[in-house]
Amino acid sequence: MDQSTSRPPRRSDATRTAILEAARERFAADGYDRATIRAIARDANIDPSMVMRYYGNKEGLFAAAVAIDLELPDPASVSRDTAGQALVTHFLTMWEKNEVLTALLRVGATNEAGAERMRGIFADQLLPLALRVCPDPEQAPARAALASSQLLGLALTRYVLRFPPAVALSPEEIVAWLAPAVQRYLTAPHPA
């Protein structure tokens, strides 16, 4: 019998999981600057030295806590004609179910480590889709940034600042309003 498949989870795995869950909640509630290793350790019911042992410092913990896979569709599966709708629908679904994204947006708006993390996620995960659908690959980074401005603007007004009109919109209304703008950014001819 294979010992690795029947072995119970290691205590260190449970500790790491508890630390990451506490860190996500604390970063979401307090932001990067106000969240402390002590508060996160207290929330995880462990000694602060354990946080440092596993993650080194607050930046290391933050990077681990907000490791996010946007779960974007395979760029090859996205039609050029429906890329905007696919992207807005996907991001809206992600924001609705993933409070880590909201925490990352809050921190990214006020802290360089958070901003760098957000830039990396979007460059690594959104840029390949933009490269696939935009008419000129050299324009893909700018087009991905413009599409991001729409998606992050929605997230900021709906999930962070909670503007009542943005919160009141149904997902279908958001897609109907936002998808054409994102589509234009990704696929329209370059403005002269």
PDB file of C-alpha atoms in Angstrom:
ATOM      1  CA  MET A   1       0.000   0.000   0.000  1.00  0.00           C
ATOM      2  CA  ASP A   2       1.305   3.451  -0.898  1.00  0.00           C
ATOM      3  CA  GLN A   3       2.037   5.295   2.347  1.00  0.00           C
ATOM      4  CA  SER A   4       1.760   8.751   0.758  1.00  0.00           C
ATOM      5  CA  THR A   5      -1.915   8.363  -0.134  1.00  0.00           C
ATOM      6  CA  SER A   6      -3.068   6.921   3.192  1.00  0.00           C
ATOM      7  CA  ARG A   7      -1.127   9.274   5.436  1.00  0.00           C
ATOM      8  CA  PRO A   8      -3.185  11.851   7.379  1.00  0.00           C
ATOM      9  CA  PRO A   9      -2.462  15.511   6.624  1.00  0.00           C
ATOM     10  CA  ARG A  10       0.655  16.795   8.333  1.00  0.00           C
ATOM     11  CA  ARG A  11       0.236  19.233  11.163  1.00  0.00           C
ATOM     12  CA  SER A  12       2.366  21.770   9.311  1.00  0.00           C
ATOM     13  CA  ASP A  13      -0.106  21.675   6.393  1.00  0.00           C
ATOM     14  CA  ALA A  14      -2.977  22.461   8.762  1.00  0.00           C
ATOM     15  CA  THR A  15      -0.953  25.277  10.332  1.00  0.00           C
ATOM     16  CA  ARG A  16      -0.124  26.791   6.942  1.00  0.00           C
ATOM     17  CA  THR A  17      -3.771  26.588   5.901  1.00  0.00           C
ATOM     18  CA  ALA A  18      -4.893  28.282   9.123  1.00  0.00           C
ATOM     19  CA  ILE A  19      -2.307  31.039   8.661  1.00  0.00           C
ATOM     20  CA  LEU A  20      -3.319  31.694   5.039  1.00  0.00           C
ATOM     21  CA  GLU A  21      -7.027  31.774   5.855  1.00  0.00           C
ATOM     22  CA  ALA A  22      -6.432  34.187   8.735  1.00  0.00           C
ATOM     23  CA  ALA A  23      -4.146  36.332   6.576  1.00  0.00           C
ATOM     24  CA  ARG A  24      -6.689  36.576   3.746  1.00  0.00           C
ATOM     25  CA  GLU A  25      -9.394  37.680   6.160  1.00  0.00           C
ATOM     26  CA  ARG A  26      -7.127  40.134   7.961  1.00  0.00           C
ATOM     27  CA  PHE A  27      -5.738  41.661   4.739  1.00  0.00           C
ATOM     28  CA  ALA A  28      -9.302  42.007   3.421  1.00  0.00           C
ATOM     29  CA  ALA A  29     -10.542  43.642   6.615  1.00  0.00           C
ATOM     30  CA  ASP A  30      -7.553  45.808   7.535  1.00  0.00           C
ATOM     31  CA  GLY A  31      -5.545  46.245   4.343  1.00  0.00           C
ATOM     32  CA  TYR A  32      -1.875  45.453   4.017  1.00  0.00           C
ATOM     33  CA  ASP A  33      -0.477  48.276   6.125  1.00  0.00           C
ATOM     34  CA  ARG A  34      -2.737  47.780   9.143  1.00  0.00           C
ATOM     35  CA  ALA A  35      -2.690  43.974   9.142  1.00  0.00           C
ATOM     36  CA  THR A  36      -0.060  42.671  11.523  1.00  0.00           C
ATOM     37  CA  ILE A  37       1.691  39.340  11.913  1.00  0.00           C
ATOM     38  CA  ARG A  38       0.538  39.270  15.546  1.00  0.00           C
ATOM     39  CA  ALA A  39      -3.118  39.787  14.623  1.00  0.00           C
ATOM     40  CA  ILE A  40      -2.937  37.136  11.900  1.00  0.00           C
ATOM     41  CA  ALA A  41      -1.271  34.687  14.290  1.00  0.00           C
ATOM     42  CA  ARG A  42      -3.920  35.412  16.928  1.00  0.00           C
ATOM     43  CA  ASP A  43      -6.673  34.797  14.354  1.00  0.00           C
ATOM     44  CA  ALA A  44      -5.018  31.482  13.405  1.00  0.00           C
ATOM     45  CA  ASN A  45      -4.536  30.524  17.081  1.00  0.00           C
ATOM     46  CA  ILE A  46      -0.784  30.099  16.715  1.00  0.00           C
ATOM     47  CA  ASP A  47       2.373  31.817  17.894  1.00  0.00           C
ATOM     48  CA  PRO A  48       3.592  34.699  15.666  1.00  0.00           C
ATOM     49  CA  SER A  49       6.943  32.944  15.283  1.00  0.00           C
ATOM     50  CA  MET A  50       5.191  30.214  13.285  1.00  0.00           C
ATOM     51  CA  VAL A  51       4.025  32.780  10.728  1.00  0.00           C
ATOM     52  CA  MET A  52       7.588  33.991  10.371  1.00  0.00           C
ATOM     53  CA  ARG A  53       8.886  30.424  10.161  1.00  0.00           C
ATOM     54  CA  TYR A  54       6.648  29.537   7.224  1.00  0.00           C
ATOM     55  CA  TYR A  55       6.510  32.856   5.347  1.00  0.00           C
ATOM     56  CA  GLY A  56       9.547  34.872   6.456  1.00  0.00           C
ATOM     57  CA  ASN A  57       7.859  38.274   6.689  1.00  0.00           C
ATOM     58  CA  LYS A  58       4.627  40.099   5.995  1.00  0.00           C
ATOM     59  CA  GLU A  59       5.410  40.496   2.301  1.00  0.00           C
ATOM     60  CA  GLY A  60       6.034  36.762   1.934  1.00  0.00           C
ATOM     61  CA  LEU A  61       2.813  36.011   3.753  1.00  0.00           C
ATOM     62  CA  PHE A  62       0.890  38.457   1.610  1.00  0.00           C
ATOM     63  CA  ALA A  63       2.262  36.946  -1.604  1.00  0.00           C
ATOM     64  CA  ALA A  64       1.261  33.456  -0.455  1.00  0.00           C
ATOM     65  CA  ALA A  65      -2.158  34.566   0.804  1.00  0.00           C
ATOM     66  CA  VAL A  66      -3.092  36.241  -2.454  1.00  0.00           C
ATOM     67  CA  ALA A  67      -1.722  33.670  -4.886  1.00  0.00           C
ATOM     68  CA  ILE A  68      -4.620  33.848  -7.305  1.00  0.00           C
ATOM     69  CA  ASP A  69      -5.381  31.900 -10.404  1.00  0.00           C
ATOM     70  CA  LEU A  70      -7.926  33.913 -12.362  1.00  0.00           C
ATOM     71  CA  GLU A  71      -8.974  30.648 -14.002  1.00  0.00           C
ATOM     72  CA  LEU A  72      -9.292  32.388 -17.338  1.00  0.00           C
ATOM     73  CA  PRO A  73     -10.475  30.275 -20.210  1.00  0.00           C
ATOM     74  CA  ASP A  74      -7.801  28.870 -22.474  1.00  0.00           C
ATOM     75  CA  PRO A  75      -7.080  31.690 -24.956  1.00  0.00           C
ATOM     76  CA  ALA A  76      -7.501  29.225 -27.839  1.00  0.00           C
ATOM     77  CA  SER A  77     -11.085  28.563 -26.716  1.00  0.00           C
ATOM     78  CA  VAL A  78     -12.116  32.245 -26.779  1.00  0.00           C
ATOM     79  CA  SER A  79     -13.598  33.574 -29.994  1.00  0.00           C
ATOM     80  CA  ARG A  80     -12.241  36.926 -31.110  1.00  0.00           C
ATOM     81  CA  ASP A  81     -15.827  38.143 -31.627  1.00  0.00           C
ATOM     82  CA  THR A  82     -16.973  37.286 -28.098  1.00  0.00           C
ATOM     83  CA  ALA A  83     -13.802  37.948 -26.086  1.00  0.00           C
ATOM     84  CA  GLY A  84     -15.264  40.974 -24.277  1.00  0.00           C
ATOM     85  CA  GLN A  85     -18.391  39.147 -23.197  1.00  0.00           C
ATOM     86  CA  ALA A  86     -16.406  36.070 -22.145  1.00  0.00           C
ATOM     87  CA  LEU A  87     -13.969  38.156 -20.112  1.00  0.00           C
ATOM     88  CA  VAL A  88     -16.564  40.310 -18.348  1.00  0.00           C
ATOM     89  CA  THR A  89     -18.744  37.287 -17.561  1.00  0.00           C
ATOM     90  CA  HIS A  90     -15.762  35.371 -16.232  1.00  0.00           C
ATOM     91  CA  PHE A  91     -14.446  38.223 -14.084  1.00  0.00           C
ATOM     92  CA  LEU A  92     -17.858  38.994 -12.687  1.00  0.00           C
ATOM     93  CA  THR A  93     -18.241  35.353 -11.666  1.00  0.00           C
ATOM     94  CA  MET A  94     -14.788  35.396 -10.073  1.00  0.00           C
ATOM     95  CA  TRP A  95     -15.425  38.616  -8.128  1.00  0.00           C
ATOM     96  CA  GLU A  96     -18.786  37.352  -6.894  1.00  0.00           C
ATOM     97  CA  LYS A  97     -17.273  34.219  -5.345  1.00  0.00           C
ATOM     98  CA  ASN A  98     -13.699  35.184  -4.449  1.00  0.00           C
ATOM     99  CA  GLU A  99     -13.196  37.691  -1.649  1.00  0.00           C
ATOM    100  CA  VAL A 100      -9.425  37.300  -2.006  1.00  0.00           C
ATOM    101  CA  LEU A 101      -9.675  39.356  -5.200  1.00  0.00           C
ATOM    102  CA  THR A 102     -11.404  42.123  -3.276  1.00  0.00           C
ATOM    103  CA  ALA A 103      -8.701  42.011  -0.618  1.00  0.00           C
ATOM    104  CA  LEU A 104      -6.014  42.184  -3.280  1.00  0.00           C
ATOM    105  CA  LEU A 105      -7.696  45.159  -4.943  1.00  0.00           C
ATOM    106  CA  ARG A 106      -7.919  47.015  -1.621  1.00  0.00           C
ATOM    107  CA  VAL A 107      -4.290  46.348  -0.823  1.00  0.00           C
ATOM    108  CA  GLY A 108      -3.112  46.987  -4.370  1.00  0.00           C
ATOM    109  CA  ALA A 109      -4.646  50.442  -4.325  1.00  0.00           C
ATOM    110  CA  THR A 110      -2.704  51.491  -1.232  1.00  0.00           C
ATOM    111  CA  ASN A 111       0.471  49.405  -1.094  1.00  0.00           C
ATOM    112  CA  GLU A 112       3.299  48.811  -3.561  1.00  0.00           C
ATOM    113  CA  ALA A 113       3.614  45.098  -2.716  1.00  0.00           C
ATOM    114  CA  GLY A 114      -0.089  44.662  -3.416  1.00  0.00           C
ATOM    115  CA  ALA A 115       0.099  46.697  -6.605  1.00  0.00           C
ATOM    116  CA  GLU A 116       3.050  44.635  -7.825  1.00  0.00           C
ATOM    117  CA  ARG A 117       1.161  41.412  -7.071  1.00  0.00           C
ATOM    118  CA  MET A 118      -1.881  42.671  -8.980  1.00  0.00           C
ATOM    119  CA  ARG A 119       0.272  43.734 -11.956  1.00  0.00           C
ATOM    120  CA  GLY A 120       1.892  40.331 -12.051  1.00  0.00           C
ATOM    121  CA  ILE A 121      -1.395  38.455 -11.960  1.00  0.00           C
ATOM    122  CA  PHE A 122      -2.866  40.483 -14.785  1.00  0.00           C
ATOM    123  CA  ALA A 123       0.308  40.380 -16.904  1.00  0.00           C
ATOM    124  CA  ASP A 124       0.735  36.637 -16.509  1.00  0.00           C
ATOM    125  CA  GLN A 125      -2.898  35.685 -16.904  1.00  0.00           C
ATOM    126  CA  LEU A 126      -4.707  38.345 -18.957  1.00  0.00           C
ATOM    127  CA  LEU A 127      -2.012  39.229 -21.459  1.00  0.00           C
ATOM    128  CA  PRO A 128      -2.072  35.817 -23.223  1.00  0.00           C
ATOM    129  CA  LEU A 129      -5.777  36.293 -23.949  1.00  0.00           C
ATOM    130  CA  ALA A 130      -5.178  39.805 -25.290  1.00  0.00           C
ATOM    131  CA  LEU A 131      -2.344  38.488 -27.475  1.00  0.00           C
ATOM    132  CA  ARG A 132      -4.710  35.925 -28.958  1.00  0.00           C
ATOM    133  CA  VAL A 133      -7.547  38.283 -29.892  1.00  0.00           C
ATOM    134  CA  CYS A 134      -6.041  41.700 -30.572  1.00  0.00           C
ATOM    135  CA  PRO A 135      -5.259  42.638 -34.186  1.00  0.00           C
ATOM    136  CA  ASP A 136      -1.651  43.663 -33.493  1.00  0.00           C
ATOM    137  CA  PRO A 137       0.401  41.690 -30.929  1.00  0.00           C
ATOM    138  CA  GLU A 138       2.521  44.768 -30.183  1.00  0.00           C
ATOM    139  CA  GLN A 139      -0.617  46.488 -28.877  1.00  0.00           C
ATOM    140  CA  ALA A 140      -1.611  43.567 -26.623  1.00  0.00           C
ATOM    141  CA  PRO A 141      -0.105  44.993 -23.392  1.00  0.00           C
ATOM    142  CA  ALA A 142      -1.886  48.341 -23.813  1.00  0.00           C
ATOM    143  CA  ARG A 143      -5.133  46.635 -24.761  1.00  0.00           C
ATOM    144  CA  ALA A 144      -4.919  44.280 -21.778  1.00  0.00           C
ATOM    145  CA  ALA A 145      -4.311  47.309 -19.525  1.00  0.00           C
ATOM    146  CA  LEU A 146      -7.363  49.091 -20.942  1.00  0.00           C
ATOM    147  CA  ALA A 147      -9.530  45.994 -20.474  1.00  0.00           C
ATOM    148  CA  SER A 148      -8.164  45.719 -16.920  1.00  0.00           C
ATOM    149  CA  SER A 149      -9.150  49.326 -16.251  1.00  0.00           C
ATOM    150  CA  GLN A 150     -12.765  48.456 -16.969  1.00  0.00           C
ATOM    151  CA  LEU A 151     -12.746  45.213 -14.985  1.00  0.00           C
ATOM    152  CA  LEU A 152     -10.962  46.704 -11.989  1.00  0.00           C
ATOM    153  CA  GLY A 153     -13.106  49.830 -12.125  1.00  0.00           C
ATOM    154  CA  LEU A 154     -16.178  47.648 -11.867  1.00  0.00           C
ATOM    155  CA  ALA A 155     -14.654  45.705  -8.986  1.00  0.00           C
ATOM    156  CA  LEU A 156     -13.703  48.886  -7.165  1.00  0.00           C
ATOM    157  CA  THR A 157     -17.149  50.472  -7.461  1.00  0.00           C
ATOM    158  CA  ARG A 158     -19.152  47.274  -6.865  1.00  0.00           C
ATOM    159  CA  TYR A 159     -17.123  45.332  -4.264  1.00  0.00           C
ATOM    160  CA  VAL A 160     -14.863  47.817  -2.474  1.00  0.00           C
ATOM    161  CA  LEU A 161     -16.553  51.232  -2.509  1.00  0.00           C
ATOM    162  CA  ARG A 162     -19.983  49.601  -2.922  1.00  0.00           C
ATOM    163  CA  PHE A 163     -21.578  52.393  -4.946  1.00  0.00           C
ATOM    164  CA  PRO A 164     -25.321  51.639  -4.622  1.00  0.00           C
ATOM    165  CA  PRO A 165     -26.030  51.853  -8.398  1.00  0.00           C
ATOM    166  CA  ALA A 166     -23.130  49.487  -9.158  1.00  0.00           C
ATOM    167  CA  VAL A 167     -24.213  47.041  -6.454  1.00  0.00           C
ATOM    168  CA  ALA A 168     -27.813  47.164  -7.685  1.00  0.00           C
ATOM    169  CA  LEU A 169     -26.948  46.110 -11.244  1.00  0.00           C
ATOM    170  CA  SER A 170     -27.661  42.486 -12.075  1.00  0.00           C
ATOM    171  CA  PRO A 171     -24.826  40.410 -13.523  1.00  0.00           C
ATOM    172  CA  GLU A 172     -26.653  40.398 -16.872  1.00  0.00           C
ATOM    173  CA  GLU A 173     -26.864  44.196 -16.886  1.00  0.00           C
ATOM    174  CA  ILE A 174     -23.174  44.500 -16.077  1.00  0.00           C
ATOM    175  CA  VAL A 175     -22.235  42.167 -18.923  1.00  0.00           C
ATOM    176  CA  ALA A 176     -24.526  44.052 -21.317  1.00  0.00           C
ATOM    177  CA  TRP A 177     -22.962  47.416 -20.406  1.00  0.00           C
ATOM    178  CA  LEU A 178     -19.334  46.442 -19.953  1.00  0.00           C
ATOM    179  CA  ALA A 179     -18.705  43.696 -22.528  1.00  0.00           C
ATOM    180  CA  PRO A 180     -18.872  46.028 -25.572  1.00  0.00           C
ATOM    181  CA  ALA A 181     -16.283  48.372 -24.005  1.00  0.00           C
ATOM    182  CA  VAL A 182     -13.920  45.515 -23.193  1.00  0.00           C
ATOM    183  CA  GLN A 183     -14.485  44.038 -26.653  1.00  0.00           C
ATOM    184  CA  ARG A 184     -13.570  47.364 -28.230  1.00  0.00           C
ATOM    185  CA  TYR A 185     -10.379  47.627 -26.189  1.00  0.00           C
ATOM    186  CA  LEU A 186      -9.332  44.137 -27.190  1.00  0.00           C
ATOM    187  CA  THR A 187     -10.257  43.998 -30.871  1.00  0.00           C
ATOM    188  CA  ALA A 188     -11.147  47.372 -32.406  1.00  0.00           C
ATOM    189  CA  PRO A 189      -8.743  48.989 -34.857  1.00  0.00           C
ATOM    190  CA  HIS A 190      -6.175  51.248 -33.244  1.00  0.00           C
ATOM    191  CA  PRO A 191      -7.568  54.790 -33.015  1.00  0.00           C
ATOM    192  CA  ALA A 192      -5.847  57.075 -35.499  1.00  0.00           C
TER     193      ALA A 192
END
